Short mmCIF file of C-alpha atoms and ligand atoms in Angstrom, two decimals:
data_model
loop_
_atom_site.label_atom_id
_atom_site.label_comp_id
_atom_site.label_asym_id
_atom_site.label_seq_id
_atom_site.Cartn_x
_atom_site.Cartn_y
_atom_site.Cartn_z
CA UNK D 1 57.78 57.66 9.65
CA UNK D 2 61.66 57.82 8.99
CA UNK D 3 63.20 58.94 5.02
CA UNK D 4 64.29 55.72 5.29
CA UNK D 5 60.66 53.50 5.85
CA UNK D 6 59.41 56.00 3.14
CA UNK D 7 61.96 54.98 0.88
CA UNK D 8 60.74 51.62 1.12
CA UNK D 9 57.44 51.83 0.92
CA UNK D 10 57.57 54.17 -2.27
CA UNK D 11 60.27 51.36 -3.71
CA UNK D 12 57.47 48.51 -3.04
CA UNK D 13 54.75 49.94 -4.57
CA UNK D 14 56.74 50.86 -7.70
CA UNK D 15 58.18 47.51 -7.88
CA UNK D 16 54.21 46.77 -7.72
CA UNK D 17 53.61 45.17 -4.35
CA UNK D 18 50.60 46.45 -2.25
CA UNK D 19 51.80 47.68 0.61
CA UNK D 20 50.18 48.68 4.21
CA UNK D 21 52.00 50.56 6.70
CA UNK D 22 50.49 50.72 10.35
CA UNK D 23 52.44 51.51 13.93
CA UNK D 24 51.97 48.50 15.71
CA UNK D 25 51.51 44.96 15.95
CA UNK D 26 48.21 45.21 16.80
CA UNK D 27 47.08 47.08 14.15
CA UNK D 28 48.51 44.55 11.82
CA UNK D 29 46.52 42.08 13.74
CA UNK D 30 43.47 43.83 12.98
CA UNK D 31 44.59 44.59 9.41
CA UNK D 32 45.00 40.69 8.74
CA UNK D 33 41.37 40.12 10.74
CA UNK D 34 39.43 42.16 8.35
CA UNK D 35 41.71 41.12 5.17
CA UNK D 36 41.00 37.28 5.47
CA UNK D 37 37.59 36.03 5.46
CA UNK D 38 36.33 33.40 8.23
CA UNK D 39 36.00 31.31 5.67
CA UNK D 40 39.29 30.83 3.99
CA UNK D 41 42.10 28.52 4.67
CA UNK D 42 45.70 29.59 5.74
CA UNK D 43 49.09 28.37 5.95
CA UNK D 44 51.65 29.98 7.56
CA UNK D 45 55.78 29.82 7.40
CA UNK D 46 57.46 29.87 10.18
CA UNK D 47 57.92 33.39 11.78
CA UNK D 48 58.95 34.94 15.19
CA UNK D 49 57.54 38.24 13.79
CA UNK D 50 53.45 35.89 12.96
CA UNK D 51 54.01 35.08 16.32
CA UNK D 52 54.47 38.50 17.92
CA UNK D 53 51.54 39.96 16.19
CA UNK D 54 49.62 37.32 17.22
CA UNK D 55 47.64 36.26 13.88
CA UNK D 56 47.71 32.42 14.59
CA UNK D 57 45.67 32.63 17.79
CA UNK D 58 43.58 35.33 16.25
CA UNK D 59 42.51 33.22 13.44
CA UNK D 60 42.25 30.11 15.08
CA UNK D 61 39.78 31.78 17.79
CA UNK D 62 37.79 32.92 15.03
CA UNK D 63 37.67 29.50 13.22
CA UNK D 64 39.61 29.68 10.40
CA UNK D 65 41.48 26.80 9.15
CA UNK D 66 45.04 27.43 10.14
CA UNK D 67 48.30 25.16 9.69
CA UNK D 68 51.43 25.92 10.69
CA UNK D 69 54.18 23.49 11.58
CA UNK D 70 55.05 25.36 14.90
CA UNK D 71 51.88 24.08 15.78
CA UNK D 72 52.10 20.70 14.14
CA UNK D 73 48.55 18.86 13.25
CA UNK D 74 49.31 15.44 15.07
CA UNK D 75 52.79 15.87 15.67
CA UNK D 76 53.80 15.55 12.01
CA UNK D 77 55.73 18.74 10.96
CA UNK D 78 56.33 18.00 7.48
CA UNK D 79 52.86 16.90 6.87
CA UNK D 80 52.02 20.12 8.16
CA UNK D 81 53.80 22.33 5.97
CA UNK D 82 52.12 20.43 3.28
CA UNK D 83 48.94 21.42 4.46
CA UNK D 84 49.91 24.82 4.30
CA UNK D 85 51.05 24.46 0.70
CA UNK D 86 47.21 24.18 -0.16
CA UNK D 87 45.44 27.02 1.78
CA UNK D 88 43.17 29.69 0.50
CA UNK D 89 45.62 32.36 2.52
CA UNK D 90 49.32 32.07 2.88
CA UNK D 91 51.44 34.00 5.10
CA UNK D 92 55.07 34.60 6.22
CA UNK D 93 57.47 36.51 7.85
CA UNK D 94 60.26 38.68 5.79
CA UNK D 95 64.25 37.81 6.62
CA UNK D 96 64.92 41.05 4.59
CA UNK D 97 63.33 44.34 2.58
CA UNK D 98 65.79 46.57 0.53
CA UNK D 99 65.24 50.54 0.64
CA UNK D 100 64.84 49.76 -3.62
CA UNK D 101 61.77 47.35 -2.52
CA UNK D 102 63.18 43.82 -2.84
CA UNK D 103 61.95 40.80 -0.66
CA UNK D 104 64.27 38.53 0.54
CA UNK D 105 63.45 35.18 2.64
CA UNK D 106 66.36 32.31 3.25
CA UNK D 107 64.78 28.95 4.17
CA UNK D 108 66.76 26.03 5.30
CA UNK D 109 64.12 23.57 4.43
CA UNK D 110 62.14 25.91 1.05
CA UNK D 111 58.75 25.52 2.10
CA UNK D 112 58.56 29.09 2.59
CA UNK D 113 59.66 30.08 -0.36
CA UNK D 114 57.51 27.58 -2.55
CA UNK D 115 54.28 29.10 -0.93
CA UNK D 116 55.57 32.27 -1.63
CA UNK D 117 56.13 31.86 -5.37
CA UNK D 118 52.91 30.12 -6.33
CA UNK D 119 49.75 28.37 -5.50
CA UNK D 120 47.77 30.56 -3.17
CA UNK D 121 45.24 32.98 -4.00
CA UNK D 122 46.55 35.95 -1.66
CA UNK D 123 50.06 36.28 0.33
CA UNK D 124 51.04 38.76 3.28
CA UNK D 125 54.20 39.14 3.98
CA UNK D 126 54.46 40.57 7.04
CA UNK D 127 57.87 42.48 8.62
CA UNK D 128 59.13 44.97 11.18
CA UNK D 129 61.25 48.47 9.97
CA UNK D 130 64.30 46.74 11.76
CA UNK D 131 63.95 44.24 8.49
CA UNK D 132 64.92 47.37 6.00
CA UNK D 133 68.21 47.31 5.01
CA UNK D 134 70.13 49.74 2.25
CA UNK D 135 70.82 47.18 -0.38
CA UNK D 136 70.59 43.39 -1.21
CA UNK D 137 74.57 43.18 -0.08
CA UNK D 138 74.04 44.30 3.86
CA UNK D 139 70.62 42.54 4.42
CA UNK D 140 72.34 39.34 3.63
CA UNK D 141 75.09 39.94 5.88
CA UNK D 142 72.65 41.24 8.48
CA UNK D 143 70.28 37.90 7.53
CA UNK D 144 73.36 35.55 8.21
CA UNK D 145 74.87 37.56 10.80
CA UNK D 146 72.01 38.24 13.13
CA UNK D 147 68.52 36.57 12.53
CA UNK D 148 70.11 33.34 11.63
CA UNK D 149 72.43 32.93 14.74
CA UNK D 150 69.23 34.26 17.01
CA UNK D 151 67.10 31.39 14.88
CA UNK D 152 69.56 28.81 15.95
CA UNK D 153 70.06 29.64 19.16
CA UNK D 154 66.24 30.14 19.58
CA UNK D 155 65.47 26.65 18.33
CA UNK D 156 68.33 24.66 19.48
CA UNK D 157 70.22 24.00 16.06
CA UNK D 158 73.29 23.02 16.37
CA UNK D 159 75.23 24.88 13.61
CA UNK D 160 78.70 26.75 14.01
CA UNK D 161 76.61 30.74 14.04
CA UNK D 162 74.62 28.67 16.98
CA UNK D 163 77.97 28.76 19.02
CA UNK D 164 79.99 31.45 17.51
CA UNK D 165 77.03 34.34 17.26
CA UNK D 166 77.91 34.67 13.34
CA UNK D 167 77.93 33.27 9.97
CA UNK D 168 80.39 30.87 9.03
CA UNK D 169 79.63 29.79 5.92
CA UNK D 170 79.23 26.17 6.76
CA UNK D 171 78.39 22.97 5.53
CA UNK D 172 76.36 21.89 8.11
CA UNK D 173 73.84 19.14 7.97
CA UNK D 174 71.70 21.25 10.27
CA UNK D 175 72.03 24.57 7.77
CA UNK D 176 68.80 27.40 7.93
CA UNK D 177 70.07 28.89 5.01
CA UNK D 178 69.91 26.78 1.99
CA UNK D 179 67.71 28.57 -0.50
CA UNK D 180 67.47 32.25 -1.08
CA UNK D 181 64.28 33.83 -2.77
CA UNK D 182 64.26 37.54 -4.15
CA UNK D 183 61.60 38.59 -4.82
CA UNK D 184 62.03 41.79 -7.01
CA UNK D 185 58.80 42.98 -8.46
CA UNK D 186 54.98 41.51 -7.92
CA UNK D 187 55.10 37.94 -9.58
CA UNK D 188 52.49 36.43 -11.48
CA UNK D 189 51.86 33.48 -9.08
CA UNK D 190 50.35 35.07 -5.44
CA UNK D 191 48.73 38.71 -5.16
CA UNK D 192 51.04 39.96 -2.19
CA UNK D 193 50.43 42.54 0.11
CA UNK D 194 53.40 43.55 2.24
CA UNK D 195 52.60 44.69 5.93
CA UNK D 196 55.49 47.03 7.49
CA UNK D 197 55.17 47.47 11.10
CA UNK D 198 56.63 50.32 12.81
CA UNK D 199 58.23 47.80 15.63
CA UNK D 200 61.20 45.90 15.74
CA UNK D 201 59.62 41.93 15.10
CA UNK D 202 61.42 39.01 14.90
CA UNK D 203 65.20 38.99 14.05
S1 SF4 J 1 75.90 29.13 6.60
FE1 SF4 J 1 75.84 27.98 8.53
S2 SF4 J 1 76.89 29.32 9.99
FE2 SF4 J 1 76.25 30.61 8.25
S3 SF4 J 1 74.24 31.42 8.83
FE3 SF4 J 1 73.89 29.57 7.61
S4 SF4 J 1 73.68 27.95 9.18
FE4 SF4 J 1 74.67 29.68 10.19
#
């Protein structure tokens, strides 16, 4: 583990998140497995870094009750999401982690960040090391910069950092990055266990 990952995880747990550090993807697989009972419900926001470790499948297998509007429940995205709004379980990816242990997510559409703030009964939040920046200043830039051009280009958005491979502060209709949520120490609403993953997931 680098200074820099131990940073982080010291700053997370003293801004009072839980927070479990394994090597791979796999591991966090099984970490999530044995965390979530075959019972519960769970939602999920949408994540390149869920989808590399593999949790969706894993769950579904298992036969858990699992929405998530990549996988849309009769075609109908939005009534999807809402689903996911109401799980036992809610889980999402991480745009950005501070080394001083602050969360940050950027949603184009917020239902992301609404699950994340309140209304489930447990939340992982799940990221790679290559998420950690120094401070709140260069994981935006690196958030704008480099996960949301890869996001556009990924999903066929047409925005200018879709074409130009950077941020350019538009005004698009087609915008990812309309809401920013920090989230700075635990918060009342959702018990939230961070998973770190020594990989580079997602953008
Ligand atoms: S403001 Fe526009 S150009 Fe900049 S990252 Fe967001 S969607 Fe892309």
């Amino acid at each position: 583990m680098t200074d820099k990952v131990k940073r982080t995880i010291e700053a997370l747990k003293s801004n009072g998140f839980d927070t479990v550090y394994v090597e791979t993807a796999e591991e966090a697989k099984e970490y999530l497995l044995n965390e979530i009972g075959a019972e519960q419900s769970v939602g999920f926001g949408g994540s390149v870094t869920l989808q590399d470790v593999g949790i969706y499948d894993a769950l579904k297998e298992r036969g858990n009750e699992v929405y998530w509007h990549w996988f849309p429940v009769d075609g109908d995205k939005r009534a999807t999401m809402k689903k996911a709004m109401f799980t036992d379980i809610y889980m999402s990816g991480i745009n950005g982690i501070t080394e001083d242990g602050r969360i940050i997510n950027i949603d184009g559409t917020g239902n992301r960040l609404s699950a994340i703030l309140f209304g489930h009964d447990r939340l992982f939040l799940v990221a790679g090391v290559n998420k950690i920046s120094q401070n709140y200043e260069e994981s935006i830039i690196r958030i704008k910069n480099v996960a949301c051009p890869l996001n556009t280009q990924r999903l066929s958005i047409h925005t200018p950092c879709e074409k130009t491979g950077k941020c350019m502060a538009c005004s698009s209709p087609n915008r990812i990055c309309n809401a920013t949520l920090i989230l700075e120490k635990q918060h009342g609403g959702v018990p939230t266990t961070v998973v770190l993953i020594n990989e580079n997931l997602g953008f």
